[in-house]
Amino acid sequence: MHKSGAERPLPVADKPLVEDLEHRTFDWFWDSADLTTGLVPDRYPSDQTQSSVASVGFGLTAYGIGVSRGYITREQAVERTLLTLRTLLRLPQNATQDRTAGYHGFFYHFLDHKTGMRFNHDTELSSIDTALLMQGVLFARSFYTADTVQEREIRQLADTLFNRVDWQWMRRPDNRMSMGWSPEHGFLANYWEGYNEGMMLYILGLGATHSPLEPASWQAWLSTNAQRWGKSYGQTFLNFAPLFGHQYTHAWIDFRGIRDDWSREKQLDYFENSRRAVYAQRNYAQANPGKWHDYGPNVWGLTASDGPAETTRTEDGQQRKFMSYSARGVGRDYTLDDGTLAPTAAGGSIAFAPEIALPALRTMKNRYGQRIYGQYGFVDAFNPSYHENGQQDFWADNTYLGIDQGPILLMTENWRTGLVWDTMKTNDVIRRGLERAGFTGGWLGKGEPQAVPAQNGAPTHASTGTGAAHKDSAAAEPAHAQGTPQAG
């Protein structure tokens, strides 16, 4: 068990669900990783030959959780972590099309899970997927601190992998980070700005000691905030439509009580901002403007996920457009919804708003049963509004995705003990990156936290202590949940 963080007493009604879900979700990472390379697949158990480097980052973090929870021994975790890091470090890095796994320290989005080489010519060298991988690498660096031959090797391998990432090479002339590169086309036209998962990319680059980014890159990332700040379904916050954009960086970094210049001006931290995004999604499901089946206060959650099909068909006498894998979401930037619900949207938000996430998980499991909950917890997605011709059963996925399993596991453990957050607080890269981005207060120990105004009552104090979560009506804006939020 995590020694520095107290175990949260689980609500009696939710204890079996939370414990079972966390264990099953961990098992997905443990069972799916290739035993020769340690690489974790993009999806499993569907027949697939590609590893996702983002899944590997979540997996490297999952093994530490497994040790803390007693799912595996520390020796097992060390062995699997070493296998994975050794594989990553021996893979070639060059500008060729085929004989490579990466370039300039960055990795291709998808690798062949047996060889570790670039999966195909459609696979880009991905800045954000490398960042997700490096979060797991840094977690391993800070988790395995014993003075043993194996754990010293983990720290050495992790340092080498992280320090060879050439952050400046991926930086555009306008200081924004490119989304990627390929030998066929050069740098991608798309780049990272605005509130989204790109947040971690900038913090890691700013915290690096080799080829680091400058603070000007953080300011470039923030430059479109004015366009994204505003009201959506009863909440005022910095918008990003799919919930994964609110979950990924927060899965490793604790933003409670720390603020940069922008969040100080708005008098809230990014944790509270993402908490409001979760409430907005719940409120949207209650309003249900699209009249999708079963949406309501305890059935909600839009994010990037699988979907039933790319098709237009008649359901309930209406022409409906459905999608396969898509970045579904709701916000000021866009709304994309075809009735497909992803349990990771609620599960990966459990640390933000457990008082609404837990009832959603419980309701979905109880209502839909084994169609959506199996060996590795919740399947990736389901759609109560989509039915195959002549069938009564709704569409449910038959597989699990690493980038959706990861937020469920990491955020559940953060809510219960703060394990991942506390481990990353000891990492000098994370601290330096946050400080160079201008963050102060809270656990960083610089500056005084300020009050967070709540639209429905007295302000709360942005400390790192534990306080009660908001329990008012869904239409009200949630007050800042201080410390680790309490379950409602």
mmCIF file with all atom_site columns, C-alpha atoms in Angstrom, residues 35-110:
data_model
loop_
_atom_site.group_PDB
_atom_site.id
_atom_site.type_symbol
_atom_site.label_atom_id
_atom_site.label_alt_id
_atom_site.label_comp_id
_atom_site.label_asym_id
_atom_site.label_entity_id
_atom_site.label_seq_id
_atom_site.pdbx_PDB_ins_code
_atom_site.Cartn_x
_atom_site.Cartn_y
_atom_site.Cartn_z
_atom_site.occupancy
_atom_site.B_iso_or_equiv
_atom_site.pdbx_formal_charge
_atom_site.auth_seq_id
_atom_site.auth_comp_id
_atom_site.auth_asym_id
_atom_site.auth_atom_id
_atom_site.pdbx_PDB_model_num
ATOM 1  C CA . LEU A 1 35  ? 6.250  -11.081 -22.695 1.00 0.00 ? 35  LEU A CA 1
ATOM 2  C CA . THR A 1 36  ? 9.232  -10.701 -25.031 1.00 0.00 ? 36  THR A CA 1
ATOM 3  C CA . THR A 1 37  ? 9.284  -6.924  -25.499 1.00 0.00 ? 37  THR A CA 1
ATOM 4  C CA . GLY A 1 38  ? 7.084  -5.626  -22.670 1.00 0.00 ? 38  GLY A CA 1
ATOM 5  C CA . LEU A 1 39  ? 5.191  -3.470  -25.179 1.00 0.00 ? 39  LEU A CA 1
ATOM 6  C CA . VAL A 1 40  ? 1.510  -2.889  -24.420 1.00 0.00 ? 40  VAL A CA 1
ATOM 7  C CA . PRO A 1 41  ? -1.039 -3.116  -27.262 1.00 0.00 ? 41  PRO A CA 1
ATOM 8  C CA . ASP A 1 42  ? -3.308 -0.371  -28.459 1.00 0.00 ? 42  ASP A CA 1
ATOM 9  C CA . ARG A 1 43  ? -6.319 -2.620  -27.857 1.00 0.00 ? 43  ARG A CA 1
ATOM 10 C CA . TYR A 1 44  ? -6.846 -6.072  -26.404 1.00 0.00 ? 44  TYR A CA 1
ATOM 11 C CA . PRO A 1 45  ? -8.018 -8.840  -26.588 1.00 0.00 ? 45  PRO A CA 1
ATOM 12 C CA . SER A 1 46  ? -9.019 -8.081  -30.169 1.00 0.00 ? 46  SER A CA 1
ATOM 13 C CA . ASP A 1 47  ? -6.660 -9.452  -32.805 1.00 0.00 ? 47  ASP A CA 1
ATOM 14 C CA . GLN A 1 48  ? -4.137 -6.684  -33.273 1.00 0.00 ? 48  GLN A CA 1
ATOM 15 C CA . THR A 1 49  ? -0.418 -6.523  -33.887 1.00 0.00 ? 49  THR A CA 1
ATOM 16 C CA . GLN A 1 50  ? 0.273  -2.909  -32.938 1.00 0.00 ? 50  GLN A CA 1
ATOM 17 C CA . SER A 1 51  ? 1.535  -1.546  -29.663 1.00 0.00 ? 51  SER A CA 1
ATOM 18 C CA . SER A 1 52  ? 0.650  1.987   -28.615 1.00 0.00 ? 52  SER A CA 1
ATOM 19 C CA . VAL A 1 53  ? 3.485  3.865   -26.928 1.00 0.00 ? 53  VAL A CA 1
ATOM 20 C CA . ALA A 1 54  ? 0.829  5.762   -24.958 1.00 0.00 ? 54  ALA A CA 1
ATOM 21 C CA . SER A 1 55  ? -0.455 2.410   -23.648 1.00 0.00 ? 55  SER A CA 1
ATOM 22 C CA . VAL A 1 56  ? 3.119  1.595   -22.636 1.00 0.00 ? 56  VAL A CA 1
ATOM 23 C CA . GLY A 1 57  ? 3.274  4.812   -20.590 1.00 0.00 ? 57  GLY A CA 1
ATOM 24 C CA . PHE A 1 58  ? 0.070  3.905   -18.779 1.00 0.00 ? 58  PHE A CA 1
ATOM 25 C CA . GLY A 1 59  ? 1.359  0.354   -18.325 1.00 0.00 ? 59  GLY A CA 1
ATOM 26 C CA . LEU A 1 60  ? 4.636  1.432   -16.722 1.00 0.00 ? 60  LEU A CA 1
ATOM 27 C CA . THR A 1 61  ? 2.545  3.394   -14.227 1.00 0.00 ? 61  THR A CA 1
ATOM 28 C CA . ALA A 1 62  ? 0.076  0.556   -13.743 1.00 0.00 ? 62  ALA A CA 1
ATOM 29 C CA . TYR A 1 63  ? 2.807  -1.772  -12.488 1.00 0.00 ? 63  TYR A CA 1
ATOM 30 C CA . GLY A 1 64  ? 3.568  0.550   -9.571  1.00 0.00 ? 64  GLY A CA 1
ATOM 31 C CA . ILE A 1 65  ? -0.119 0.628   -8.712  1.00 0.00 ? 65  ILE A CA 1
ATOM 32 C CA . GLY A 1 66  ? -0.140 -3.156  -8.854  1.00 0.00 ? 66  GLY A CA 1
ATOM 33 C CA . VAL A 1 67  ? 2.681  -3.294  -6.306  1.00 0.00 ? 67  VAL A CA 1
ATOM 34 C CA . SER A 1 68  ? 0.931  -0.832  -4.003  1.00 0.00 ? 68  SER A CA 1
ATOM 35 C CA . ARG A 1 69  ? -2.338 -2.760  -4.208  1.00 0.00 ? 69  ARG A CA 1
ATOM 36 C CA . GLY A 1 70  ? -0.714 -6.170  -3.804  1.00 0.00 ? 70  GLY A CA 1
ATOM 37 C CA . TYR A 1 71  ? -1.863 -7.402  -7.215  1.00 0.00 ? 71  TYR A CA 1
ATOM 38 C CA . ILE A 1 72  ? 1.744  -8.290  -8.072  1.00 0.00 ? 72  ILE A CA 1
ATOM 39 C CA . THR A 1 73  ? 5.029  -8.354  -6.172  1.00 0.00 ? 73  THR A CA 1
ATOM 40 C CA . ARG A 1 74  ? 7.596  -5.601  -6.424  1.00 0.00 ? 74  ARG A CA 1
ATOM 41 C CA . GLU A 1 75  ? 9.950  -8.131  -8.015  1.00 0.00 ? 75  GLU A CA 1
ATOM 42 C CA . GLN A 1 76  ? 7.414  -8.851  -10.756 1.00 0.00 ? 76  GLN A CA 1
ATOM 43 C CA . ALA A 1 77  ? 6.928  -5.148  -11.421 1.00 0.00 ? 77  ALA A CA 1
ATOM 44 C CA . VAL A 1 78  ? 10.681 -4.541  -11.532 1.00 0.00 ? 78  VAL A CA 1
ATOM 45 C CA . GLU A 1 79  ? 11.163 -7.394  -13.984 1.00 0.00 ? 79  GLU A CA 1
ATOM 46 C CA . ARG A 1 80  ? 8.386  -6.192  -16.317 1.00 0.00 ? 80  ARG A CA 1
ATOM 47 C CA . THR A 1 81  ? 9.528  -2.570  -16.099 1.00 0.00 ? 81  THR A CA 1
ATOM 48 C CA . LEU A 1 82  ? 13.131 -3.468  -16.912 1.00 0.00 ? 82  LEU A CA 1
ATOM 49 C CA . LEU A 1 83  ? 12.020 -5.560  -19.870 1.00 0.00 ? 83  LEU A CA 1
ATOM 50 C CA . THR A 1 84  ? 10.018 -2.650  -21.245 1.00 0.00 ? 84  THR A CA 1
ATOM 51 C CA . LEU A 1 85  ? 12.667 0.022   -20.717 1.00 0.00 ? 85  LEU A CA 1
ATOM 52 C CA . ARG A 1 86  ? 15.432 -2.154  -22.165 1.00 0.00 ? 86  ARG A CA 1
ATOM 53 C CA . THR A 1 87  ? 13.303 -2.749  -25.259 1.00 0.00 ? 87  THR A CA 1
ATOM 54 C CA . LEU A 1 88  ? 12.614 0.959   -25.716 1.00 0.00 ? 88  LEU A CA 1
ATOM 55 C CA . LEU A 1 89  ? 16.267 1.881   -25.360 1.00 0.00 ? 89  LEU A CA 1
ATOM 56 C CA . ARG A 1 90  ? 17.610 -0.722  -27.791 1.00 0.00 ? 90  ARG A CA 1
ATOM 57 C CA . LEU A 1 91  ? 15.120 0.138   -30.560 1.00 0.00 ? 91  LEU A CA 1
ATOM 58 C CA . PRO A 1 92  ? 16.726 2.114   -33.412 1.00 0.00 ? 92  PRO A CA 1
ATOM 59 C CA . GLN A 1 93  ? 16.152 5.860   -33.747 1.00 0.00 ? 93  GLN A CA 1
ATOM 60 C CA . ASN A 1 94  ? 16.734 7.289   -37.221 1.00 0.00 ? 94  ASN A CA 1
ATOM 61 C CA . ALA A 1 95  ? 15.056 9.013   -40.171 1.00 0.00 ? 95  ALA A CA 1
ATOM 62 C CA . THR A 1 96  ? 14.384 5.884   -42.255 1.00 0.00 ? 96  THR A CA 1
ATOM 63 C CA . GLN A 1 97  ? 10.873 4.771   -43.133 1.00 0.00 ? 97  GLN A CA 1
ATOM 64 C CA . ASP A 1 98  ? 11.008 1.216   -41.865 1.00 0.00 ? 98  ASP A CA 1
ATOM 65 C CA . ARG A 1 99  ? 14.138 0.406   -39.856 1.00 0.00 ? 99  ARG A CA 1
ATOM 66 C CA . THR A 1 100 ? 13.216 2.591   -36.924 1.00 0.00 ? 100 THR A CA 1
ATOM 67 C CA . ALA A 1 101 ? 11.034 3.009   -33.823 1.00 0.00 ? 101 ALA A CA 1
ATOM 68 C CA . GLY A 1 102 ? 11.597 6.732   -33.480 1.00 0.00 ? 102 GLY A CA 1
ATOM 69 C CA . TYR A 1 103 ? 13.729 9.784   -34.173 1.00 0.00 ? 103 TYR A CA 1
ATOM 70 C CA . HIS A 1 104 ? 15.270 12.521  -32.004 1.00 0.00 ? 104 HIS A CA 1
ATOM 71 C CA . GLY A 1 105 ? 14.139 10.629  -28.905 1.00 0.00 ? 105 GLY A CA 1
ATOM 72 C CA . PHE A 1 106 ? 10.474 10.692  -29.951 1.00 0.00 ? 106 PHE A CA 1
ATOM 73 C CA . PHE A 1 107 ? 8.637  7.448   -30.740 1.00 0.00 ? 107 PHE A CA 1
ATOM 74 C CA . TYR A 1 108 ? 6.164  6.505   -33.426 1.00 0.00 ? 108 TYR A CA 1
ATOM 75 C CA . HIS A 1 109 ? 2.556  6.389   -32.298 1.00 0.00 ? 109 HIS A CA 1
ATOM 76 C CA . PHE A 1 110 ? 2.230  2.662   -33.088 1.00 0.00 ? 110 PHE A CA 1
#
